[in-house]
Structure formats: C-alpha cells, structure tokens
Coordinates of N, CA and C in Angstrom, one line a residue:
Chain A
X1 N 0.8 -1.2 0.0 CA 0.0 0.0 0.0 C 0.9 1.3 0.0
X2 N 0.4 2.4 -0.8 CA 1.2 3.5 -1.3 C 0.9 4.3 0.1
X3 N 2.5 5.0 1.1 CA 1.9 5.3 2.4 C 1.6 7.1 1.6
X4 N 2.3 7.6 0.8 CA 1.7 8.8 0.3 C 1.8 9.2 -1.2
X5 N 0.9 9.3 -1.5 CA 0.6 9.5 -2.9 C 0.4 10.6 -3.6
X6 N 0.8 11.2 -4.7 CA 0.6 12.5 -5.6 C 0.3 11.5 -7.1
X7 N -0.7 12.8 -7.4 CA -1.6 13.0 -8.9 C -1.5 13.9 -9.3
X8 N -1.3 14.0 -10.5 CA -0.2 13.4 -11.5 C 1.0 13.1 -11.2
X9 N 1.5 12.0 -11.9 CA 3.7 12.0 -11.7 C 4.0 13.0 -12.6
X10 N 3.5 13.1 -13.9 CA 4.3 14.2 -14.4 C 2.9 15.2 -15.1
X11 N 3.3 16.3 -14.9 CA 2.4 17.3 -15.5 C 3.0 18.3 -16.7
X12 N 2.8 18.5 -18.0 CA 2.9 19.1 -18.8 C 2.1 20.2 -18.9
X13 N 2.2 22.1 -19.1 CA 1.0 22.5 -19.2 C 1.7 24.0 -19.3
X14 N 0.9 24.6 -20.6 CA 1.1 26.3 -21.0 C 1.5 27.0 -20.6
X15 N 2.2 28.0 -20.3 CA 2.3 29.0 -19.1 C 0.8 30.0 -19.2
X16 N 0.3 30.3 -17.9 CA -1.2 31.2 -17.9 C -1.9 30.0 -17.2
X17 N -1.7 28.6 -17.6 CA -2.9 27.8 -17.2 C -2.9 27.6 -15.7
X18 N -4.1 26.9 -14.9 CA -4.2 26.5 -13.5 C -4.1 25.0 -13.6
X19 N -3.6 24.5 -12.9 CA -3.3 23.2 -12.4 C -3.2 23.1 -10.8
X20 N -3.9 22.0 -10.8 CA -4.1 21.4 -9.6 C -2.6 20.4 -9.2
X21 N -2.0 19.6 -8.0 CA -1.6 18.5 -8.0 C -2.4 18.1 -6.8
X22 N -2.7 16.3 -6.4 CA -3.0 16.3 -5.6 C -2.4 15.1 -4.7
X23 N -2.5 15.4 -3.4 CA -1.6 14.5 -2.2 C -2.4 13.9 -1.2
X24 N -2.6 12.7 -1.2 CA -3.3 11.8 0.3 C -2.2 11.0 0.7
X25 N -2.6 10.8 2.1 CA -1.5 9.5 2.8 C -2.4 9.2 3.7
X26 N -1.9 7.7 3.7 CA -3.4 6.9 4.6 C -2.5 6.1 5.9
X27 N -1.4 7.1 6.2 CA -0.7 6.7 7.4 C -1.8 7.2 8.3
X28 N -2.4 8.1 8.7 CA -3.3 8.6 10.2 C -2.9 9.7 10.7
X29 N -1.6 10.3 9.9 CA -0.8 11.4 10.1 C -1.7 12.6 10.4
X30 N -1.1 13.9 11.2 CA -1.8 14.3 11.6 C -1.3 16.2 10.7
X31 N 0.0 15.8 10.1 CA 0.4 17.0 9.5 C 1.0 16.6 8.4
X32 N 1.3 17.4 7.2 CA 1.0 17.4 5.6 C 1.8 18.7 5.2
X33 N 2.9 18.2 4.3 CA 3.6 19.3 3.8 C 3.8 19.3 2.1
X34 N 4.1 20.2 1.6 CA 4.6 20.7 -0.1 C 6.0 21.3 0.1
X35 N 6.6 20.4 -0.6 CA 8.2 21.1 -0.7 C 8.1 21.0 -2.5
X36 N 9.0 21.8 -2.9 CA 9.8 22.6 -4.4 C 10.9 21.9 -4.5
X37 N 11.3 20.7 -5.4 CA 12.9 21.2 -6.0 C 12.9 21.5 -7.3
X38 N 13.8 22.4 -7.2 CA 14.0 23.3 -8.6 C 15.1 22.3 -9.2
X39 N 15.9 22.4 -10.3 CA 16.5 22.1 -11.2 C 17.8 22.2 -10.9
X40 N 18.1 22.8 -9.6 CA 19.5 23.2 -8.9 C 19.0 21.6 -8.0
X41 N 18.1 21.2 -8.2 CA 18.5 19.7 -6.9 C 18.0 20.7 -5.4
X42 N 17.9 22.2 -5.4 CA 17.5 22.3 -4.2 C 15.9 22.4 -3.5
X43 N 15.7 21.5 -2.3 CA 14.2 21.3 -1.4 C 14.3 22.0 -0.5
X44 N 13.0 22.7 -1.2 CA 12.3 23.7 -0.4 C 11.3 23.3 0.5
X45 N 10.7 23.6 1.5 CA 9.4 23.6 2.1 C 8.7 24.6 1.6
X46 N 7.2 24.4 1.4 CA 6.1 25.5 0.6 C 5.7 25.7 2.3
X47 N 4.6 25.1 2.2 CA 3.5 24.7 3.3 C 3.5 23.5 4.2
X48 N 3.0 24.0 5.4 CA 2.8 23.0 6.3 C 1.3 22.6 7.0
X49 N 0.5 21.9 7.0 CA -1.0 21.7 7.5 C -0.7 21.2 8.8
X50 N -1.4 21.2 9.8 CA -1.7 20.5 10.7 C -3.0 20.1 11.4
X51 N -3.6 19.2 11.1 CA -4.8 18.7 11.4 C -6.1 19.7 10.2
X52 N -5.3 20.0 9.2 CA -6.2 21.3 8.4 C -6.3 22.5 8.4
X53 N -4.9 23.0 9.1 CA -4.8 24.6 9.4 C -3.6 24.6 9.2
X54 N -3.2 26.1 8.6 CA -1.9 26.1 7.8 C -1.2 26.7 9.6
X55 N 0.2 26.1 9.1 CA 0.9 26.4 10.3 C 2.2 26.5 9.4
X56 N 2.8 26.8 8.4 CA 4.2 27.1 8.1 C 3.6 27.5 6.3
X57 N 3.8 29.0 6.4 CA 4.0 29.2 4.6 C 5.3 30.2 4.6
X58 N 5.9 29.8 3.6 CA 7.0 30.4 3.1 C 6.5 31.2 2.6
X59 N 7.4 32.0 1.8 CA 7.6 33.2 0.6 C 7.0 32.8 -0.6
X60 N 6.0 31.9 -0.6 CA 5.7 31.6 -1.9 C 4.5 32.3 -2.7
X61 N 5.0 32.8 -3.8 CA 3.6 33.8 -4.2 C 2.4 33.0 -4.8
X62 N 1.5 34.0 -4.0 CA 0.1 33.7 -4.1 C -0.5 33.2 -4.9
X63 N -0.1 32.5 -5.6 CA -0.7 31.9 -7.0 C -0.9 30.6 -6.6
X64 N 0.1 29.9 -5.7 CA 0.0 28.9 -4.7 C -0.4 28.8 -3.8
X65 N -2.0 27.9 -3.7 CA -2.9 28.0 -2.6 C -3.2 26.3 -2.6
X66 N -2.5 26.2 -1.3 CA -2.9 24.7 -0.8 C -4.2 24.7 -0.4
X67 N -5.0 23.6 -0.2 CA -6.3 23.0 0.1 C -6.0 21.9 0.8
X68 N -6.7 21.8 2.2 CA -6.7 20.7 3.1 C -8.3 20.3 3.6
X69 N -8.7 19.8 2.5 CA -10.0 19.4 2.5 C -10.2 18.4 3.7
X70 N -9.5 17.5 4.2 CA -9.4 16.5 5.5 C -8.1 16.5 5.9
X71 N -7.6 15.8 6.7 CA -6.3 15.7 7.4 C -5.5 14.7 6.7
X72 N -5.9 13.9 5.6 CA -5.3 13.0 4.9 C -4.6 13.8 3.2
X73 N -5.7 14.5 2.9 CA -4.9 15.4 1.5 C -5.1 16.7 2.0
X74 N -3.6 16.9 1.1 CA -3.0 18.0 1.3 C -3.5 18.3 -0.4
X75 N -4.3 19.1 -1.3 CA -3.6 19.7 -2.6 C -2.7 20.9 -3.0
X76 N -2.3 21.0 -3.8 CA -1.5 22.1 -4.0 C -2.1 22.8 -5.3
X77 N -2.6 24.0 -5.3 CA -3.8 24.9 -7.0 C -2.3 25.7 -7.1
X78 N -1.9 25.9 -8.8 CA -1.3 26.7 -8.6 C -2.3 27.4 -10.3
X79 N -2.1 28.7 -9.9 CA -2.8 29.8 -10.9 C -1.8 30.4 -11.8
X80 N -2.2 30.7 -13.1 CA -1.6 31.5 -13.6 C 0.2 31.0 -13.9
X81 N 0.3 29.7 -14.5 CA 1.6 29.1 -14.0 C 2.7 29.5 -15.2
X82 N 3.9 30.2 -14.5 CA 5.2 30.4 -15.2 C 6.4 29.6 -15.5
X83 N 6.9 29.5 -16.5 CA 8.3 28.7 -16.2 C 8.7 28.8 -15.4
X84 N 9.0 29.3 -14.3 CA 9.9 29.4 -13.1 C 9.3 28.5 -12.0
X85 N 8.0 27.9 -12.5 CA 7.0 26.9 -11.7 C 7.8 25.7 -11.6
X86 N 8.6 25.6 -12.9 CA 8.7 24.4 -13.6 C 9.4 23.6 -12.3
X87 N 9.4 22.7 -12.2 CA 10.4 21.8 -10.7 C 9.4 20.4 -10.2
X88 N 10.2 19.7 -9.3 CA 9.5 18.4 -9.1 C 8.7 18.8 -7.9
X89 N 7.6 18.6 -7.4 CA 6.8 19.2 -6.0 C 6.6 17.7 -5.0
X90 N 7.2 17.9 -4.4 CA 6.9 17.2 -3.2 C 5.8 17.1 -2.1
X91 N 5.0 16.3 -1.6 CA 4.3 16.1 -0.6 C 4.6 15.2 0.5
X92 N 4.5 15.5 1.8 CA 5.4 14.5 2.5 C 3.9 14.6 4.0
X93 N 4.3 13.9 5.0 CA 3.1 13.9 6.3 C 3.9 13.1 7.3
X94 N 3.9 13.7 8.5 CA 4.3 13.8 9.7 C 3.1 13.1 10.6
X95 N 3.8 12.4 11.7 CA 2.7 12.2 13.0 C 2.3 12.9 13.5
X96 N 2.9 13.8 14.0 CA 2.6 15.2 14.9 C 4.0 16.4 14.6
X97 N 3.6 17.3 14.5 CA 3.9 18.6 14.0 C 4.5 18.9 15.4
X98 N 6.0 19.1 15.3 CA 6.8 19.8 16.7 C 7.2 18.6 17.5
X99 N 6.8 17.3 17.2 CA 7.5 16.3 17.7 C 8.8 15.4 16.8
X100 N 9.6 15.3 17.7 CA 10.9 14.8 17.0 C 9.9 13.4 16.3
X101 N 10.2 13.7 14.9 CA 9.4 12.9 14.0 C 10.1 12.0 12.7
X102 N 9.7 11.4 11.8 CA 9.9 11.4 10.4 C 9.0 11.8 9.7
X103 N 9.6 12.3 8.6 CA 8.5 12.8 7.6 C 8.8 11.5 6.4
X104 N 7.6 11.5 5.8 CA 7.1 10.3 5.0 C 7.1 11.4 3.9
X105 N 7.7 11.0 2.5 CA 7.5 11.9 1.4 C 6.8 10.9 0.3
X106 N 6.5 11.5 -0.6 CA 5.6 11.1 -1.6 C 6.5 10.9 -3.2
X107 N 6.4 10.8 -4.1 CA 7.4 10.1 -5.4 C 7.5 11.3 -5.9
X108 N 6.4 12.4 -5.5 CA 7.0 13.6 -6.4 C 6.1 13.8 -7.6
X109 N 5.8 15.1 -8.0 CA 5.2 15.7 -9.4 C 6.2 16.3 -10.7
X110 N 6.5 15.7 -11.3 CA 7.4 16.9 -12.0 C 6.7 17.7 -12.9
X111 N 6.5 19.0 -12.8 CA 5.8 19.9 -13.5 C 6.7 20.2 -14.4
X112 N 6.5 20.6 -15.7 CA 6.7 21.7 -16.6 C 5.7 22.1 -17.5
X113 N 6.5 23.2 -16.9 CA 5.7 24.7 -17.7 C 6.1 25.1 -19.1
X114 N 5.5 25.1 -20.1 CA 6.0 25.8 -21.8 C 6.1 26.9 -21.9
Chain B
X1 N 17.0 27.4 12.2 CA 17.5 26.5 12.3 C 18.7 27.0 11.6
X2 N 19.7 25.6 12.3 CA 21.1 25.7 12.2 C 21.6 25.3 11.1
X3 N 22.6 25.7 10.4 CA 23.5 25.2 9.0 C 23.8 24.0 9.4
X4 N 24.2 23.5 8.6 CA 25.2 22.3 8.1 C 25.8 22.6 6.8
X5 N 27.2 21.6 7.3 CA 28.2 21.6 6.6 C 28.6 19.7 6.2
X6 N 28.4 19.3 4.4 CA 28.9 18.2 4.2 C 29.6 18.4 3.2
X7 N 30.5 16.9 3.3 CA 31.4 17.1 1.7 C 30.2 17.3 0.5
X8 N 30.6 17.6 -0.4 CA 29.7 17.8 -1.9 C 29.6 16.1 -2.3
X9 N 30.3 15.6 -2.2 CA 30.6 14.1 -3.0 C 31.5 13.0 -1.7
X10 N 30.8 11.9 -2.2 CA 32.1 10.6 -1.2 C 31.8 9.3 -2.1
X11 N 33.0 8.8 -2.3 CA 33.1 7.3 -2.7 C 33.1 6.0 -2.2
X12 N 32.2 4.9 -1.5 CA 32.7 4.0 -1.1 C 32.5 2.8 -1.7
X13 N 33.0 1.6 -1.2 CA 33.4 0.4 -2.2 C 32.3 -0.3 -1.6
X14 N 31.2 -1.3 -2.7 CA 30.3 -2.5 -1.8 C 30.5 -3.2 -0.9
X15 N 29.8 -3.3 0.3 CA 30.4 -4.1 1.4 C 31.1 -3.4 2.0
X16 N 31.7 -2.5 1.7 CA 32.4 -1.8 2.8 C 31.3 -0.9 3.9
X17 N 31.9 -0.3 5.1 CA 31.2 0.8 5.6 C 31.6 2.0 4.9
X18 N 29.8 3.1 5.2 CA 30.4 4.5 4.4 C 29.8 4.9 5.4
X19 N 31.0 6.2 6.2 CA 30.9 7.4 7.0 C 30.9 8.4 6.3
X20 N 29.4 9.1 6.2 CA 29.4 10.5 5.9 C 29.4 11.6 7.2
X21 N 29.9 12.8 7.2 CA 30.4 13.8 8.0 C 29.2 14.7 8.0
X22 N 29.3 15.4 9.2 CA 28.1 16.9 9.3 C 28.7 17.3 10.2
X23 N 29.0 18.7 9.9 CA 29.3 19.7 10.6 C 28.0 20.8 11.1
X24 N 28.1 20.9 12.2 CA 26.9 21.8 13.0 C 27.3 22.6 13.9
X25 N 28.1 23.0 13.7 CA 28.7 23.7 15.1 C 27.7 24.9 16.2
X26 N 26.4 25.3 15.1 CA 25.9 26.2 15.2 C 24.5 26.1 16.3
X27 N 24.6 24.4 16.4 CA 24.0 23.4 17.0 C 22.9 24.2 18.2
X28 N 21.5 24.2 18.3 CA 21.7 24.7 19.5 C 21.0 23.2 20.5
X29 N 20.3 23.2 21.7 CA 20.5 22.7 22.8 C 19.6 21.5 22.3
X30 N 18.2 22.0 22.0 CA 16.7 21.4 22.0 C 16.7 21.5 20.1
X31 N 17.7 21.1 19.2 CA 18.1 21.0 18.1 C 18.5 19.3 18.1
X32 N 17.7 18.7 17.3 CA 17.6 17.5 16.6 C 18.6 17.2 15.6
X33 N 19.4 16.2 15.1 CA 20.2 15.8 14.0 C 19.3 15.0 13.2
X34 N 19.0 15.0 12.1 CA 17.9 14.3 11.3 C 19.1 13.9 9.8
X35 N 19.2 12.6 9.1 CA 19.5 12.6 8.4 C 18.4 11.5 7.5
X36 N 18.6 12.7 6.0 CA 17.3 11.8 5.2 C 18.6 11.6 3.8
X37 N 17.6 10.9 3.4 CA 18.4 10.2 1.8 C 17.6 10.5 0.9
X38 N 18.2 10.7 -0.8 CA 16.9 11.3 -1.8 C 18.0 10.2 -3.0
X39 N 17.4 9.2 -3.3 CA 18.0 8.1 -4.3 C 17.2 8.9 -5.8
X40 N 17.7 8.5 -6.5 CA 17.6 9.9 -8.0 C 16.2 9.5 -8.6
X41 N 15.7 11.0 -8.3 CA 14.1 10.6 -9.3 C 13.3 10.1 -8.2
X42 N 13.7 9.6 -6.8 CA 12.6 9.5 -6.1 C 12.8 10.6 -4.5
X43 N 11.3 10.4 -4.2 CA 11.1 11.4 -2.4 C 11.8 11.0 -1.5
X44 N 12.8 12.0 -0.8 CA 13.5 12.2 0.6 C 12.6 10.4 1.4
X45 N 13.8 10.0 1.8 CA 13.4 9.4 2.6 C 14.2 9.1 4.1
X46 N 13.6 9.1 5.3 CA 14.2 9.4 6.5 C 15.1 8.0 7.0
X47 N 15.8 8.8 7.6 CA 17.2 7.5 7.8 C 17.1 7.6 9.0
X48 N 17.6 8.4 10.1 CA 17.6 7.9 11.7 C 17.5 9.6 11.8
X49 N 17.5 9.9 13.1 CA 17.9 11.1 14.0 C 18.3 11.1 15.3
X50 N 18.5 11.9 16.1 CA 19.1 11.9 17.5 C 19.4 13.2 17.6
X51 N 19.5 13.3 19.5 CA 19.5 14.9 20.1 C 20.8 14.5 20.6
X52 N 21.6 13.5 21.1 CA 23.0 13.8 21.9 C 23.4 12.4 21.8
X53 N 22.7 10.9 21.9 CA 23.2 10.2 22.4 C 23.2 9.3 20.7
X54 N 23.9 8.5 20.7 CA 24.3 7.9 19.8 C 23.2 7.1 19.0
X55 N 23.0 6.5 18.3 CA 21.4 6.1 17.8 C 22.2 4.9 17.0
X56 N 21.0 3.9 16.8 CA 21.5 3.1 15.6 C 19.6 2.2 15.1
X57 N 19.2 1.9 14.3 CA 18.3 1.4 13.2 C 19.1 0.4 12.4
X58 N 17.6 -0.1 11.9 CA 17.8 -1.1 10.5 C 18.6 -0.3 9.8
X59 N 18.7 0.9 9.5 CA 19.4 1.1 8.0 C 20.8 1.9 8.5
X60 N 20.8 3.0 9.4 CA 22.1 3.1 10.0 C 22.2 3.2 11.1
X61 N 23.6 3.8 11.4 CA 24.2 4.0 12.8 C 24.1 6.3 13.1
X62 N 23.8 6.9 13.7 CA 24.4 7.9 14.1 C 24.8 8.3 15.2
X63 N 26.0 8.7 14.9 CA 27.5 9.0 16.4 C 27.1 10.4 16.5
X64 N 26.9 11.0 17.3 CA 27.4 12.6 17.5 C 28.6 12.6 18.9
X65 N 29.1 13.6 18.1 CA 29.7 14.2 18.7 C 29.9 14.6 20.3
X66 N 30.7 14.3 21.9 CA 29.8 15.0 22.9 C 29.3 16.5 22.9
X67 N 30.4 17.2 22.1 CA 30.3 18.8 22.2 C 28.5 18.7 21.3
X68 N 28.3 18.3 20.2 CA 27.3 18.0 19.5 C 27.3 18.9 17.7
X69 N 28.9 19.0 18.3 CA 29.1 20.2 16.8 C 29.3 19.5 15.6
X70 N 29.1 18.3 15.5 CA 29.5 17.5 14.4 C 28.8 15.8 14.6
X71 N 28.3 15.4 13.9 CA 27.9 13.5 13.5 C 28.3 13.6 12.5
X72 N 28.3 11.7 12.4 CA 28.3 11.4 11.5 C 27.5 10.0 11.2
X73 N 27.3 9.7 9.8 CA 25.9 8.3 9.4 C 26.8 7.7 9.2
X74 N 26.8 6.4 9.7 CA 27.1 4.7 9.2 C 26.7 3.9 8.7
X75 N 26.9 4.0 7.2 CA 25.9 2.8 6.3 C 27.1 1.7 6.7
X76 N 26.7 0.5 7.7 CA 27.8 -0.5 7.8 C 28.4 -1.2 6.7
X77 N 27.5 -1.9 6.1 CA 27.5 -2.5 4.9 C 26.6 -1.7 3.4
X78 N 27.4 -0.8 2.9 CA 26.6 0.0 2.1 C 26.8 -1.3 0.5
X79 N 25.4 -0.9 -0.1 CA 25.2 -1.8 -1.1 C 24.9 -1.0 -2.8
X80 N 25.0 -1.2 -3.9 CA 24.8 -0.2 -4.7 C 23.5 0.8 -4.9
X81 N 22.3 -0.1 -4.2 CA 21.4 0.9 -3.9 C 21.4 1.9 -3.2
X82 N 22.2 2.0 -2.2 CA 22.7 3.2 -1.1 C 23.2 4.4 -1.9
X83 N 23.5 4.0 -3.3 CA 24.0 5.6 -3.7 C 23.0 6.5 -4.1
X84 N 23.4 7.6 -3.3 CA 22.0 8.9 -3.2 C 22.7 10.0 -2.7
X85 N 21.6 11.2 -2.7 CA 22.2 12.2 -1.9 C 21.5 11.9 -0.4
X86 N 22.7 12.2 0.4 CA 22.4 12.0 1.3 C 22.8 14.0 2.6
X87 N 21.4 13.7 3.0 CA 21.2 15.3 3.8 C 21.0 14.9 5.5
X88 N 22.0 16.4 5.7 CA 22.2 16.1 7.3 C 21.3 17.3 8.2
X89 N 20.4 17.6 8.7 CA 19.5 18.5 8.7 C 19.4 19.2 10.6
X90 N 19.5 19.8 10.6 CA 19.6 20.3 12.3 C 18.0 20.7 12.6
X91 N 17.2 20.3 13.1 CA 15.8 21.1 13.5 C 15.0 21.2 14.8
X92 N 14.6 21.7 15.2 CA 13.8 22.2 16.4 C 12.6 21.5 16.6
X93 N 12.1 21.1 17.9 CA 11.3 20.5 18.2 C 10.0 21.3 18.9
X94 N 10.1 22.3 18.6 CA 8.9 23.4 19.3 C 8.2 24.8 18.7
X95 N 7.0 24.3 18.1 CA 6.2 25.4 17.1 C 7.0 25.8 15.7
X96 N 5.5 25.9 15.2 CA 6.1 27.3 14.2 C 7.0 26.8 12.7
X97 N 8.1 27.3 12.6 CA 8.9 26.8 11.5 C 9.5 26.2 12.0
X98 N 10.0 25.5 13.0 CA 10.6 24.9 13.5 C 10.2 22.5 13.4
X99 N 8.5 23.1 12.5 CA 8.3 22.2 12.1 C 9.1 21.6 10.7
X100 N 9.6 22.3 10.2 CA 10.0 22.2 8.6 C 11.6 22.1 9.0
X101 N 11.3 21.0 7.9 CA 13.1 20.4 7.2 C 13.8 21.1 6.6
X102 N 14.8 21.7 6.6 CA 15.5 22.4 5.8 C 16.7 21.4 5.3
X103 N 16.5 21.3 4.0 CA 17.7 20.9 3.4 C 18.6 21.6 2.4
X104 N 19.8 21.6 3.3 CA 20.9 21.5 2.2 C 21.5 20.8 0.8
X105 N 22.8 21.0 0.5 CA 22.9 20.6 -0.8 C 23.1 19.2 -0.4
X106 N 23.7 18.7 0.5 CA 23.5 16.9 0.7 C 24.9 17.0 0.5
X107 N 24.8 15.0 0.5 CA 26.3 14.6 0.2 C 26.0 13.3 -0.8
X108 N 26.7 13.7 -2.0 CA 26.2 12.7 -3.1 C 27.0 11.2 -2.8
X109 N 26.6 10.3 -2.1 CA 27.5 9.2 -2.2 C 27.4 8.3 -3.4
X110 N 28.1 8.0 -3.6 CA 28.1 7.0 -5.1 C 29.2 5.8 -4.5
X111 N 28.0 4.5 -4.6 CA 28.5 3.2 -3.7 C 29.0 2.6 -5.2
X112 N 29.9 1.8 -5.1 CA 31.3 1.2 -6.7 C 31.5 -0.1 -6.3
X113 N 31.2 -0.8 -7.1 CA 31.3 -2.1 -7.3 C 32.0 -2.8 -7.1

C-alpha cells in the first residue's frame, strides 16, 4: 500500500494555465507538507498543514494555494503558471507537527511549464 | 535552524562501511540531528535522528559528537542501492517553522562495485 501518494507523476501545461496537484496519505498522520525542487536539486518547504490549518508558509507567491479538504490530503492549486514553476513538487506527512518525528514523502510531481 | 556543513561528494566500495560527516557547530540545545536520503528521481526518505546520544536502526548508525558540533551516518555495509544524496539537517522540536526540514545541498554518495 502506497503510504503517500501524488496525482499526476508528471504534469505538462502552458504557461497562464491553472493546475491542480493532488496529495493523500493513509498513514493517520496528523500534519502534511509541499516542498519545491527546482532544477538546482535544491528542497524547499512551501507549506505545512496541521490537522487542516496552515501552520508554516514560506515566501511563496500567491498563485500557490494549498487546500486541506481533510487531514489525509494536502492539494496544491497553482494559478496563472510560469516557467519558473517548472520543478519536481513534493508532498510529504508527519505524525505530529513539533515532535521529534519522520516525515514520509511522496514520489514527487514533476511539472513543466512551456 | 542551524546550518550544516557536508562534503559535496564521497566514494565507497560495496560491502564496505560508508561514513558520511556533518558539521553543525551552530547546533543549539533542544536542536535535533535528522539525516534523510533522496535516491535519484525519487522522495526524501528518512534515515535515523538523534538529540545527543548515539542512535542506531535497520538502515544506519548515528555518532554525534559530545560537544554535538558534528555526527556522522554509518551505512555498515553500504550496497549499490545506497547511492543517493544524502542530507544532514539540524531542527527544532517546538512550534512554528521549526516544524520544517530544511535541506541543504547533501552529500552525493556513489557506492562502486
């Protein structure tokens, strides 16, 4: 059983268009994250959910709006999308948020943008 | 959260042990050592952690340091799947951003036949 999952693996799509990705994990976890690697190999953290309430956003412009419809998916909407979008997006979920933990990550989305 | 410092790259032979290095000097008290691995094309995956006292799991060993300015991971028997980047991450265990992993550039190990 897949412990966390993202839809699509790979995304192709115009620059201007909206795209969704989307992230469940059926560990029981109670917190849900979005990390960026860009094309330098470097991982970022976006967002952090905890139990459905944002508790960590970076600098990322607002075109990027996570959705935590339940405590199991995390999605990520991104609007209006630029090449500079382009990178692999990670989703990952934690037992508890602030406890010495592991985070569980997901295979990854690789977007590109045209 | 606190920096780290790894080689860019390390070479070890199958079957052998591979010790990778982290420098933390910047370490503070209630600061976690977390080391994760990212094998190519796939998600971070978590390897062991520890706050002072030496740790060991199925997949490795981690030593720190007493002062706590430095660990290091011990793949005992590293196998060709072990080659990845491998990241040494310092983090906080209380509120806030202190929830999030910060990763550095890693340490590319490449295990040789």
């Amino acid at each position: 059983d897949t412990a966390v999952s993202q839809t699509p693996k790979y995304l192709v799509t115009q620059m201007g268009n909206d795209k969704s990705i989307k992230c469940e994990q059926n560990l029981g976890h109670d917190t849900m994250y979005w990390y960026k690697q860009d094309s330098k190999k470097f991982l970022k953290i976006m967002f952090s959910y905890n139990n459905k309430e944002l508790i960590i956003n970076e600098t990322v412009p607002n075109r990027f709006s996570p959705k935590s419809p339940d405590k199991a998916h995390l999605n990520l909407h991104i609007n209006s999308l630029e090449l500079g979008d382009s990178a692999v997006y990670f989703c990952a979920s934690s037992p508890l948020a602030g406890v010495p933990n592991e985070q569980f990550f997901g295979p990854g989305t690789r977007l590109t943008v045209l | 959260d606190a920096k780290t410092t790894q080689p860019t790259s390390m070479d070890c032979a199958e079957g052998r042990a591979a010790n990778l290095p982290c420098n933390h000097s910047t370490i503070s008290g209630n600061e976690y050592v977390y080391w994760y691995r990212q094998i190519h094309s796939q998600g971070p995956q978590y390897i062991i952690h520890g706050l002072k006292n030496n740790e060991t799991n199925e997949m490795a060993s981690l030593i720190i340091t007493e002062d706590r300015k430095s660990s290091t991971l011990i793949l005992p028997h590293a196998t060709l799947r072990d080659t990845a980047v491998y990241y040494c991450i310092v983090r906080g265990n209380s509120g806030g951003s202190n929830y999030k992993l910060t990763f550095g550039k890693g340490t590319l190990l490449t295990v040789n036949p």
